[in-house]
Coordinates of C-alpha atoms and ligand atoms in Angstrom, one line a residue:
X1 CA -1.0 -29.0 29.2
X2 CA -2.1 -25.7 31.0
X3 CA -2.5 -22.9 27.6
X4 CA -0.8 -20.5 30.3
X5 CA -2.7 -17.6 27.8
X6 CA -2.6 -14.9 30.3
X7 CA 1.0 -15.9 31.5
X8 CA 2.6 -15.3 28.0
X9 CA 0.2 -12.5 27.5
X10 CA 2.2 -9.2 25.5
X11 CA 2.1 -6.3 27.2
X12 CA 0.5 -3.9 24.1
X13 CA 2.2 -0.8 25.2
X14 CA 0.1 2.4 23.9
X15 CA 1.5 5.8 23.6
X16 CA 0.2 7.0 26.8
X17 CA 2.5 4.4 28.4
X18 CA 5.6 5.3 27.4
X19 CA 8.5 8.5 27.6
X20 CA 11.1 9.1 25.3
X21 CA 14.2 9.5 27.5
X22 CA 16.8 12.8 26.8
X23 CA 19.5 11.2 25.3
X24 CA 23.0 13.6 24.8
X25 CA 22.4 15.8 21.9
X26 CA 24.6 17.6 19.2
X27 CA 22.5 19.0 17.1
X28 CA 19.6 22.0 17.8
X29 CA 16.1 21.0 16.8
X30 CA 16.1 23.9 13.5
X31 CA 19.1 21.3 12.2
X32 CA 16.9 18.4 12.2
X33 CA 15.7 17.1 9.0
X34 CA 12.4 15.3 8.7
X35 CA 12.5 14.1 5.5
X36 CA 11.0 10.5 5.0
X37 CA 11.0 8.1 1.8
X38 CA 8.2 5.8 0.9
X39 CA 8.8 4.0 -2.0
X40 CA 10.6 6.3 -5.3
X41 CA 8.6 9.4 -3.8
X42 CA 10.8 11.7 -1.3
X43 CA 9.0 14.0 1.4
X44 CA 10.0 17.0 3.2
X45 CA 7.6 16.1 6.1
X46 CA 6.7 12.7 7.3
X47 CA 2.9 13.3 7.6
X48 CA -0.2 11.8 5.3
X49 CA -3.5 13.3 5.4
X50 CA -6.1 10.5 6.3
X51 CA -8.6 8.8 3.7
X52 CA -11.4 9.8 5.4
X53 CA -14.7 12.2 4.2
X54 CA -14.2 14.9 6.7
X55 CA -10.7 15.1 6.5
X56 CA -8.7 14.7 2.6
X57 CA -10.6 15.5 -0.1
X58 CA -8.4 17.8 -2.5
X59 CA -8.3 20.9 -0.9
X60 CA -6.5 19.5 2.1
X61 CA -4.9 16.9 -0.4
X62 CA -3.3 20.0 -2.0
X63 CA -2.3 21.7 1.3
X64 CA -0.7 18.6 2.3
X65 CA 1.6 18.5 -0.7
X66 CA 2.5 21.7 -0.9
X67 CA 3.6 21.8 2.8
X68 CA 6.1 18.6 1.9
X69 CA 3.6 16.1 3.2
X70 CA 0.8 13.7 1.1
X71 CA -2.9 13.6 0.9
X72 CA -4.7 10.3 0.7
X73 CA -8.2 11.3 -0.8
X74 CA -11.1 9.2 1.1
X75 CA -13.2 6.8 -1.2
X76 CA -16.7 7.4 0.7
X77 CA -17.6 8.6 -2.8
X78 CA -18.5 7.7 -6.3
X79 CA -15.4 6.5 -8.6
X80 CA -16.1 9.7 -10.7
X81 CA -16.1 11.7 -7.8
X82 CA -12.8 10.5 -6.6
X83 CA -10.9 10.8 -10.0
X84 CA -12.3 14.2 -10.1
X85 CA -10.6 15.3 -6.7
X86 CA -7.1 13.6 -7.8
X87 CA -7.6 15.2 -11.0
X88 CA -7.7 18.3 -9.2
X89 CA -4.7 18.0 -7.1
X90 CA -2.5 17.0 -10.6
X91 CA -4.3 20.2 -12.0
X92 CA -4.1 22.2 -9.2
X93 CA 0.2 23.3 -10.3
X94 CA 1.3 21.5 -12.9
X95 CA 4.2 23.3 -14.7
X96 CA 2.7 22.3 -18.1
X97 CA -0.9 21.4 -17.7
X98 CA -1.8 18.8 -20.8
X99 CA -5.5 18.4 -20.6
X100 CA -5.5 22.3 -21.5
X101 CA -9.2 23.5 -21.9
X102 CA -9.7 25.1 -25.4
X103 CA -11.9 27.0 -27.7
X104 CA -12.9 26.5 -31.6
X105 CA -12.3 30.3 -33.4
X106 CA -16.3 29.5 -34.1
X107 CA -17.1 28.9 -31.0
X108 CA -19.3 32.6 -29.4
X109 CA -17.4 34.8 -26.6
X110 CA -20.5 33.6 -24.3
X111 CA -20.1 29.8 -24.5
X112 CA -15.9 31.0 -23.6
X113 CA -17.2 32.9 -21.0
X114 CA -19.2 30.0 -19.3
X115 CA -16.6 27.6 -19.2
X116 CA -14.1 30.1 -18.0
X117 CA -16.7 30.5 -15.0
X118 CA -16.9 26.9 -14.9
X119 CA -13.8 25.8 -15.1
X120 CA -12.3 28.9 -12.9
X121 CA -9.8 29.9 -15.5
X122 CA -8.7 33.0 -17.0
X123 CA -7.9 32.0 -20.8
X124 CA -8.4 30.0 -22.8
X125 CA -6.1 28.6 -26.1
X126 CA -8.1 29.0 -29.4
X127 CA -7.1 25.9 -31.5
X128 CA -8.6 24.3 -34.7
X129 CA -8.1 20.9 -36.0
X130 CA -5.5 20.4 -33.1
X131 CA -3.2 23.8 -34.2
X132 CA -3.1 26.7 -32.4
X133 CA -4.9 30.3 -33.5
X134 CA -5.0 32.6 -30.7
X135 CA -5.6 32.8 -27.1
X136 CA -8.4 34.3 -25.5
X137 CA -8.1 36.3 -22.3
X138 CA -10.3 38.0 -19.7
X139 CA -9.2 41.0 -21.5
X140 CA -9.8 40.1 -24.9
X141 CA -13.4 39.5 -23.7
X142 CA -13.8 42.3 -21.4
X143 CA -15.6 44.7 -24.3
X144 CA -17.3 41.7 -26.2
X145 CA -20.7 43.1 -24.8
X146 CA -23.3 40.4 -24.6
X147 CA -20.9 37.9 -25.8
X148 CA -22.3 37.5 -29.3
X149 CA -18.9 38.1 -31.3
X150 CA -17.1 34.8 -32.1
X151 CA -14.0 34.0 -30.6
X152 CA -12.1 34.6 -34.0
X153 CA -13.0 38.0 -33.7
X154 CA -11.6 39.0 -30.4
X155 CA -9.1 36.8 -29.7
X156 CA -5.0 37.9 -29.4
X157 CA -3.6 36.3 -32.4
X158 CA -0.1 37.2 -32.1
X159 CA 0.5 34.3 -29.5
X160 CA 4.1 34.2 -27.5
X161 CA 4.9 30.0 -27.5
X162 CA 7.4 28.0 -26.3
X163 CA 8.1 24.2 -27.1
X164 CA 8.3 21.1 -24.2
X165 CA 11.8 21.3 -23.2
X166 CA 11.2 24.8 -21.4
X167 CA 12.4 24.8 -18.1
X168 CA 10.4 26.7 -14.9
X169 CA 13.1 29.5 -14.7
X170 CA 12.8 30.2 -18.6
X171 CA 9.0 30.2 -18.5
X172 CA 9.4 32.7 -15.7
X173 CA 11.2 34.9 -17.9
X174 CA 9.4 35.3 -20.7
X175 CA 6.7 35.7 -18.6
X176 CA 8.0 38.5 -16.7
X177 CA 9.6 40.0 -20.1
X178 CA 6.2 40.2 -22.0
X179 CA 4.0 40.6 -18.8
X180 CA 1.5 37.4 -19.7
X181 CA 0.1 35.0 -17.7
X182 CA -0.2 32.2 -19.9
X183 CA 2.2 30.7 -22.2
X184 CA 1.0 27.7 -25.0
X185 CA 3.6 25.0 -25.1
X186 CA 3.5 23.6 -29.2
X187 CA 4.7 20.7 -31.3
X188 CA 7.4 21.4 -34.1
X189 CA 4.1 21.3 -36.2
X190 CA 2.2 23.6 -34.2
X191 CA -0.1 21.9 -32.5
X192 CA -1.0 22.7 -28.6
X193 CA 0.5 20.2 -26.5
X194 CA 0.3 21.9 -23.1
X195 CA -0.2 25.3 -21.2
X196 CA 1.8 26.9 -18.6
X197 CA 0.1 29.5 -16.4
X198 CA 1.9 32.6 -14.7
X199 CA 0.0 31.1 -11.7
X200 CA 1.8 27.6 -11.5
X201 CA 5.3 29.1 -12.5
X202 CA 5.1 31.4 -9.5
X203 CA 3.4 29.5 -7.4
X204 CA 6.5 26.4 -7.3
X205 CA 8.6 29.4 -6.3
X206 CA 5.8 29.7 -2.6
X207 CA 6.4 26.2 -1.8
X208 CA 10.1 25.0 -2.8
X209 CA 9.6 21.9 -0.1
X210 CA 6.2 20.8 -2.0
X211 CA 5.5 17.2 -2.7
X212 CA 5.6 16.7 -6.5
X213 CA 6.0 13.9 -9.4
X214 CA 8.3 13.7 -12.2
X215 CA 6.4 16.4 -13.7
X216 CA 6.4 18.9 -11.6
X217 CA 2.7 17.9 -10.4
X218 CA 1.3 18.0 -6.4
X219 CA 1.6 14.4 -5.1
X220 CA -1.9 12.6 -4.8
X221 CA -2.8 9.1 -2.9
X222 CA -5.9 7.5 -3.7
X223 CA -7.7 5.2 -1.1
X224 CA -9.2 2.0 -2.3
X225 CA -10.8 -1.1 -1.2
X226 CA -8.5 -4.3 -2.7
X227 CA -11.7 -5.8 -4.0
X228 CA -12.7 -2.6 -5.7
X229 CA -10.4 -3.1 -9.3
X230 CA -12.7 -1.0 -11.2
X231 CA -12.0 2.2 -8.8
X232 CA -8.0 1.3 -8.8
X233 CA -8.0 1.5 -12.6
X234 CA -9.9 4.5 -12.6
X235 CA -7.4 6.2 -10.3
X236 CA -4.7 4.7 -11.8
X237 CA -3.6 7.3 -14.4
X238 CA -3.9 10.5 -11.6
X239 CA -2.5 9.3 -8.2
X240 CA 1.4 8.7 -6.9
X241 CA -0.1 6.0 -4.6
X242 CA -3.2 3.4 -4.1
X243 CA -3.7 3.3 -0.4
X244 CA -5.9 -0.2 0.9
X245 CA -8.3 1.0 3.3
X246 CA -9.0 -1.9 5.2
X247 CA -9.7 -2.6 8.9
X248 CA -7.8 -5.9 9.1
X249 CA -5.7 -6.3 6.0
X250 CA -4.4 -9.7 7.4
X251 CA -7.4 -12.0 6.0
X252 CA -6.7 -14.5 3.4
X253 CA -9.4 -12.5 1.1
X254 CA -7.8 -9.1 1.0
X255 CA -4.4 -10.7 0.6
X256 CA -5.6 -11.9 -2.5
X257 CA -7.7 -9.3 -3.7
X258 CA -4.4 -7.4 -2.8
X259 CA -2.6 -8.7 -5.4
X260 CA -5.1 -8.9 -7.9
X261 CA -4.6 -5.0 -7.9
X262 CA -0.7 -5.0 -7.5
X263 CA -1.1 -7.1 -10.3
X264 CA -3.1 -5.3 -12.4
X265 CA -2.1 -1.5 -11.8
X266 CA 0.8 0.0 -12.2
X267 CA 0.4 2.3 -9.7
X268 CA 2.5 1.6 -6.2
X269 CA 0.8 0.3 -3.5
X270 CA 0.4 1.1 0.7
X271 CA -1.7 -1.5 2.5
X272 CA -2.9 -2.3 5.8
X273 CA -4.2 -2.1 8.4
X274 CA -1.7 -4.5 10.0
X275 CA -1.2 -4.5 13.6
X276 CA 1.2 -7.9 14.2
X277 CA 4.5 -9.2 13.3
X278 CA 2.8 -12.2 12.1
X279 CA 0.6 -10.0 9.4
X280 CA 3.4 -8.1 8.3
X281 CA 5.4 -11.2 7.7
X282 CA 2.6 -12.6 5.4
X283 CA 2.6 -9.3 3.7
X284 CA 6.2 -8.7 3.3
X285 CA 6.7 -12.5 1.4
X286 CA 3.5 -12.1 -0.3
X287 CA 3.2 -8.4 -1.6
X288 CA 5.1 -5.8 -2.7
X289 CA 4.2 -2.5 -1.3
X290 CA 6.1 0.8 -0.6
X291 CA 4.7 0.9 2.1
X292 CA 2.3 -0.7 5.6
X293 CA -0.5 1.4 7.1
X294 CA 0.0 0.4 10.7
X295 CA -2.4 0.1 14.1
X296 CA -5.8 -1.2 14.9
X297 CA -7.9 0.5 17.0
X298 CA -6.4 3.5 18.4
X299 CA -8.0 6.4 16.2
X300 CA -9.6 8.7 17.9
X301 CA -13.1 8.3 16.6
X302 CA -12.8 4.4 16.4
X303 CA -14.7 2.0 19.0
X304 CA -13.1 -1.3 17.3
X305 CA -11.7 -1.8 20.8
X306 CA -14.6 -1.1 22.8
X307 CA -17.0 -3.2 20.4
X308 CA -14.8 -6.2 19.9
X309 CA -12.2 -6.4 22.4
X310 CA -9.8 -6.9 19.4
X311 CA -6.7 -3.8 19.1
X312 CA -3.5 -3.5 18.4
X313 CA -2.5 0.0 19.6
X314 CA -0.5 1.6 17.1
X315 CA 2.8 1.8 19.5
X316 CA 2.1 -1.3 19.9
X317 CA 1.7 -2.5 16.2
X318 CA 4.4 -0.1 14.8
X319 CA 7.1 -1.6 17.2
X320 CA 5.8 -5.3 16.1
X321 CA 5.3 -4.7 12.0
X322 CA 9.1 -2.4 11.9
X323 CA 10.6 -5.5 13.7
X324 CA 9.2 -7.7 11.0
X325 CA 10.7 -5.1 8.1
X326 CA 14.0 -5.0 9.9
X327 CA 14.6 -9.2 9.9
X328 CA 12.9 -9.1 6.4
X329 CA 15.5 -6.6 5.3
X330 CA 12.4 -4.8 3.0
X331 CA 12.7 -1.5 1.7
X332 CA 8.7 -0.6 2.6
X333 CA 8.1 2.7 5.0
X334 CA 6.0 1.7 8.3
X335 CA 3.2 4.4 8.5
X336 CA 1.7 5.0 12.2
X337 CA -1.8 5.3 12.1
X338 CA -4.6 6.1 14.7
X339 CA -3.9 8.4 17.9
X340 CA -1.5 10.3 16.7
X341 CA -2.9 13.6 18.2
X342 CA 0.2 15.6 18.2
X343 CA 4.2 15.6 17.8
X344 CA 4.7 13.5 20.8
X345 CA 2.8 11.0 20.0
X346 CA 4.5 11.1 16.3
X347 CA 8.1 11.0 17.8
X348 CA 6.9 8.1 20.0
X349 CA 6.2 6.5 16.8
X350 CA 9.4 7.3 14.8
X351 CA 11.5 5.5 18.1
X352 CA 9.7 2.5 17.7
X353 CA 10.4 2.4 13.7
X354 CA 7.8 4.5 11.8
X355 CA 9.2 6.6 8.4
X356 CA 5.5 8.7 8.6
X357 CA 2.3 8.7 10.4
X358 CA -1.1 9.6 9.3
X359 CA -3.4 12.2 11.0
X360 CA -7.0 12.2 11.2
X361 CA -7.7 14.1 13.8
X362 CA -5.1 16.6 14.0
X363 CA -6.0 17.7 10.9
X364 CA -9.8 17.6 10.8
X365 CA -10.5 20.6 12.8
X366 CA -8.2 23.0 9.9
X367 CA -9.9 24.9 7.0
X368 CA -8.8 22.7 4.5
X369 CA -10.4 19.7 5.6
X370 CA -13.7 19.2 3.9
X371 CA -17.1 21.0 5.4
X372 CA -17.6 24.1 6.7
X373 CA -17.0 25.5 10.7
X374 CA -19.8 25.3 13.0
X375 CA -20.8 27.4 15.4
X376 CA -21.9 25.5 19.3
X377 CA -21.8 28.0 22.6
X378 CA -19.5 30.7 20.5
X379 CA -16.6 28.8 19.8
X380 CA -16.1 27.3 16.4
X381 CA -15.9 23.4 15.9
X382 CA -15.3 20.8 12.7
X383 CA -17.1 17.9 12.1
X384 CA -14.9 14.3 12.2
X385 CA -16.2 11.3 11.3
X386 CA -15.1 7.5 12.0
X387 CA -15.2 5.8 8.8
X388 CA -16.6 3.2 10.3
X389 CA -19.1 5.1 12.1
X390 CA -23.2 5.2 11.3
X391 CA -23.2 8.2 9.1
X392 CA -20.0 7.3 7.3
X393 CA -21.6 3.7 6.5
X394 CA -24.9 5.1 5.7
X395 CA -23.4 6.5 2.8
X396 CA -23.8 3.4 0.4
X397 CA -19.6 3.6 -0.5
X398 CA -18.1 3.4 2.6
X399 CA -19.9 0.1 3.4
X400 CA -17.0 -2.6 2.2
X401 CA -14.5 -1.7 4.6
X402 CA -16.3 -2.0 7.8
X403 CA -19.1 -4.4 6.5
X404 CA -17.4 -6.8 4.9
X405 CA -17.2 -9.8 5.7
X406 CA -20.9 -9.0 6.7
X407 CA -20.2 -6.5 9.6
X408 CA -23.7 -5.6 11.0
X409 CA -22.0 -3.3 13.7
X410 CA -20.5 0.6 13.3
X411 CA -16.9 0.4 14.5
X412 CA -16.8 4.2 15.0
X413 CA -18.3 7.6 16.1
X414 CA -18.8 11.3 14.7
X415 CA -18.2 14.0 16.5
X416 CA -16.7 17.8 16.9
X417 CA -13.1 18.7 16.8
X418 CA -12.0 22.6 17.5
X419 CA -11.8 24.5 14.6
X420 CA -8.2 25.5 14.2
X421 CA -7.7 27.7 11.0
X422 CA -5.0 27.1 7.9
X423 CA -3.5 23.7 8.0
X424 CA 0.2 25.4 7.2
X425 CA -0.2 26.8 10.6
X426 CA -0.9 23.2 12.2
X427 CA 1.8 21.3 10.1
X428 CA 4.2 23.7 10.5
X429 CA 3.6 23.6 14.8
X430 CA 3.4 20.0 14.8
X431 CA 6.8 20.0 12.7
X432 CA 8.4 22.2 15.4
X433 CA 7.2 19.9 18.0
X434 CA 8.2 16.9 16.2
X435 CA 12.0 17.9 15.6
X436 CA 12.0 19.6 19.6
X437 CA 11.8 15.9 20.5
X438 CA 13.9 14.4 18.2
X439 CA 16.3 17.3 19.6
X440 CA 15.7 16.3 23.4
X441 CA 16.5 13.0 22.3
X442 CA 19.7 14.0 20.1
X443 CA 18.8 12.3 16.7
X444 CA 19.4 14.1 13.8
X445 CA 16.5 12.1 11.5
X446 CA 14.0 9.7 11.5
X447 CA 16.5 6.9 11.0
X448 CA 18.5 8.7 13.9
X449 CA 15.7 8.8 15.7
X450 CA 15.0 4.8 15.3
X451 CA 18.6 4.0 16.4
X452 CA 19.3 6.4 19.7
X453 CA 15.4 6.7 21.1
X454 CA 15.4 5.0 24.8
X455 CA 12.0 4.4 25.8
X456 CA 10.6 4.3 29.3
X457 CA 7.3 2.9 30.9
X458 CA 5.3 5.7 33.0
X459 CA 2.4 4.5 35.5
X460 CA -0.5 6.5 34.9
X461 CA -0.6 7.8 38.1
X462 CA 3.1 9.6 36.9
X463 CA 1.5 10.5 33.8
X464 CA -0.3 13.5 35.8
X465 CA 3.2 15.0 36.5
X466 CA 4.3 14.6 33.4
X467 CA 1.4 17.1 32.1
X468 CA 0.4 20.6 33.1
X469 CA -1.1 20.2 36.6
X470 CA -2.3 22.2 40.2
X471 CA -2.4 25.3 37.9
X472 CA -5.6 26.0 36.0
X473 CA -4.6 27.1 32.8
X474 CA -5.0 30.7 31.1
X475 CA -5.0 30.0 27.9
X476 CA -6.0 27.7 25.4
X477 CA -2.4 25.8 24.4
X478 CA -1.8 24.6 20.8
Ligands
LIG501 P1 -6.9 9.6 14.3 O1 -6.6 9.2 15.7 O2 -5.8 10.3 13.7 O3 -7.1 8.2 13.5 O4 -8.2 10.4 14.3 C1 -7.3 8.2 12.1 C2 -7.3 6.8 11.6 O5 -8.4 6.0 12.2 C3 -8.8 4.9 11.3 N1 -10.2 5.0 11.2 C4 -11.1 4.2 11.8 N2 -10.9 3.2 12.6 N3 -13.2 2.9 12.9 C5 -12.0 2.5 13.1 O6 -11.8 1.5 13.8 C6 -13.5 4.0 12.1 O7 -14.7 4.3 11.9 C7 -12.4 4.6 11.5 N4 -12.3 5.7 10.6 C8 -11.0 5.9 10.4 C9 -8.1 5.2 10.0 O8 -7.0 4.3 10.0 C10 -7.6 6.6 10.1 O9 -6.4 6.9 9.4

């Protein structure tokens, strides 16, 4: 019997292939609502900051939160380093901080001094035997010359406290009534059990659409490798979510390795890569994530493709993997992954059945995204590495997702993106891009969008008239 192979061949449409088609609209594109849902978290915006070193460590992790969206901080690091930077993101606004740093009364104004230097805070509770005594501010310390008094001798001891069940607004007020910037939260006996800074109070008021947990904390994802338990404990206490970071999550080794850690953490779970029905089938009866990182191959530093022949365009592997969720009936979000350069790509993705996507490059060339600007020919540039790629594997930690099993070849490249300034300013273009098409195509939301979106093939000899063309442009376009 013939195999026929090329006959029954799929056609793996990429987004360069396809058009969303206007359908009739009702609704303007400032009334459209992106909100997504992975899981028991809620999001204003439906976009994740890739694991990767040169784009989500926890500056951009923090940006990414605050703007409604999620950070996934990259593993290419020690475990210590990698709590550290979800650490910071939980630190970075908590209403009521509970790992408050302290002083002893005993302890000298100079040893306060360094830690407030280190630490980059302004005050510091003064607590003995677990009860509070004082509080020590920049201004208590401002005329302790040389720093040889002891805390006890400086420090305000008439301290304004307020017990756990204060709400934001409250804290605000007796802020504002008593003009201080920090506020101890006590037990019934005294004892510090958190700190709420004017800082955090005012800053939930700058971001009202910001990402947070139950308690009021930024929203942090971790990635991991599923054979890497030790690192998925570690995280475990700090993140929202433990993100696989695997090339091809449908191998009978990850799978199990998989859920060893659902098993073992208690922390929810995204895995992938996936880029078939068939591997999201095995996943869906096998696992229990909130949610599938989908698409091989398409990233835009990634030469999987080139090197092995072996893709599945994320189109492609979002259309296949959101079939398999729909006839499973599962409650887990479909996250687009790789190419997604802009908004059009993104609303390509939401038609074919994605509830987010995750950027690498369009946000590796921003200020937040880890490393500083560089300089070629006068214009300013980012650097953006493939996980995969030499440098990235040189460093010792990002070896087990592209090496194993025993991978001898890199599978992507480095390069330079444009620099282009705050990531608020990119999020909040792309957003307006992302709900003009969902507009065009007259869906009010992402599950709107999945119902009404008509697709259409383009050749990619039409593809030229579909961009700018004959004219040379003026300007640089966002
Ligand atoms: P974009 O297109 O947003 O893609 O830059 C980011 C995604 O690409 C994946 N990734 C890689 N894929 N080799 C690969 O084959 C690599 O070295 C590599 N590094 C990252 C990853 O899924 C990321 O989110």
């Amino acid at each position: 019997m013939p195999w026929d192979k090329l006959a029954n061949a799929d056609i793996a449409y990429t987004f360069g292939d396809v058009i969303l088609l206007p359908g009739k609209t009702e609704i303007e594109p400032s009334e459209v609502d992106v909100s997504t849902r992975i899981g028991p978290m809620s999001f204003h915006i439906p976009l994740i900051s890739s694991p990767m070193d040169t784009v989500t460590e926890t500056e951009m992790a923090i940006a990414m939160a605050r703007l409604g969206g999620l950070g996934i901080v990259h593993r290419n690091c020690s475990v210590e380093e990698q709590v550290a930077m979800v650490k910071a993101v939980k630190r970075a606004e908590s209403f009521i901080i509970r790992d408050v740093v302290t002083v002893s009364p005993e302890d000298t104004v100079e040893r306060a001094k360094t830690i407030m230097k280190e630490m980059r805070i302004s005050g510091l509770p003064v607590v003995e035997d677990g009860r509070l005594k004082g509080i020590l501010t920049r201004r208590d310390i401002y005329f302790a010359e040389n720093g040889r008094y002891k805390v006890k001798e400086v420090m305000t001891k008439d301290v304004i406290t307020v017990t756990e069940d204060i709400t934001p607004e409250e804290a605000r007020k007796i802020m504002a009534k008593h003009k201080i910037e920090k506020l101890p939260v006590i037990d019934s006996e005294g004892r510090l059990i958190g700190l709420i800074t004017a800082k955090d109070v005012f800053a939930r008021e700058s971001f009202p659409f910001a990402s947070r947990d139950k308690e009021g904390r930024l929203r942090v994802g971790a990635a991991i490798s599923p054979f890497d338990l030790e690192r998925a404990k570690a995280l475990e206490p700090y993140v929202d979510v433990l993100v696989t970071d695997v090339a091809h999550f449908h191998n009978e080794n990850v799978i199990r390795a998989a859920k060893r850690v659902q098993d073992e953490v208690s922390v929810p779970l995204i895995v992938g890569n996936l880029g078939t029905y068939e591997a999201a089938e095995e996943v869906l009866t096998r696992l229990d994530p909130i949610g599938l990182r989908v698409g091989i191959a398409s990233g835009s530093i990634c030469t999987t493709g080139e090197v092995t022949g072996v893709a599945a365009p994320t189109l492609y592997a979002v259309a296949k993997v959101s079939d398999a969720v729909l006839n499973y009936g599962a409650d887990v979000a479909v996250i687009a992954d790789g190419g997604i350069r802009g908004p059009a790509e993104a609303a390509k993705a939401f038609a074919v059945g994605a509830d987010a996507v995750m950027l690498g490059y369009a946000l590796a060339g921003t200020k937040e995204s880890p490393g500083s600007p560089i300089i070629v020919g006068g214009k300013m540039y980012k650097m953006y590495r493939g996980m995969g790629s030499p440098s990235a594997r040189a460093k010792r930690f990002a070896l087990d997702r592209y090496s194993k099993p025993a991978k001898g070849i890199p599978e992507g490249i480095e390069g330079l993106v444009p620099y282009r300034g705050d990531v608020a300013t990119v999020v909040n273009e792309f957003v307006a891009g992302l709900k003009a098409a969902f507009g065009y195509v007259g869906a009010a939301n992402i599950k709107g969008m999945k119902e009404k979106a008509r697709l259409a093939i383009v050749t990619s000899i039409g593809k030229k008239e579909i961009a700018p063309h004959d004219v040379k442009p003026m300007e640089t376009r966002p």
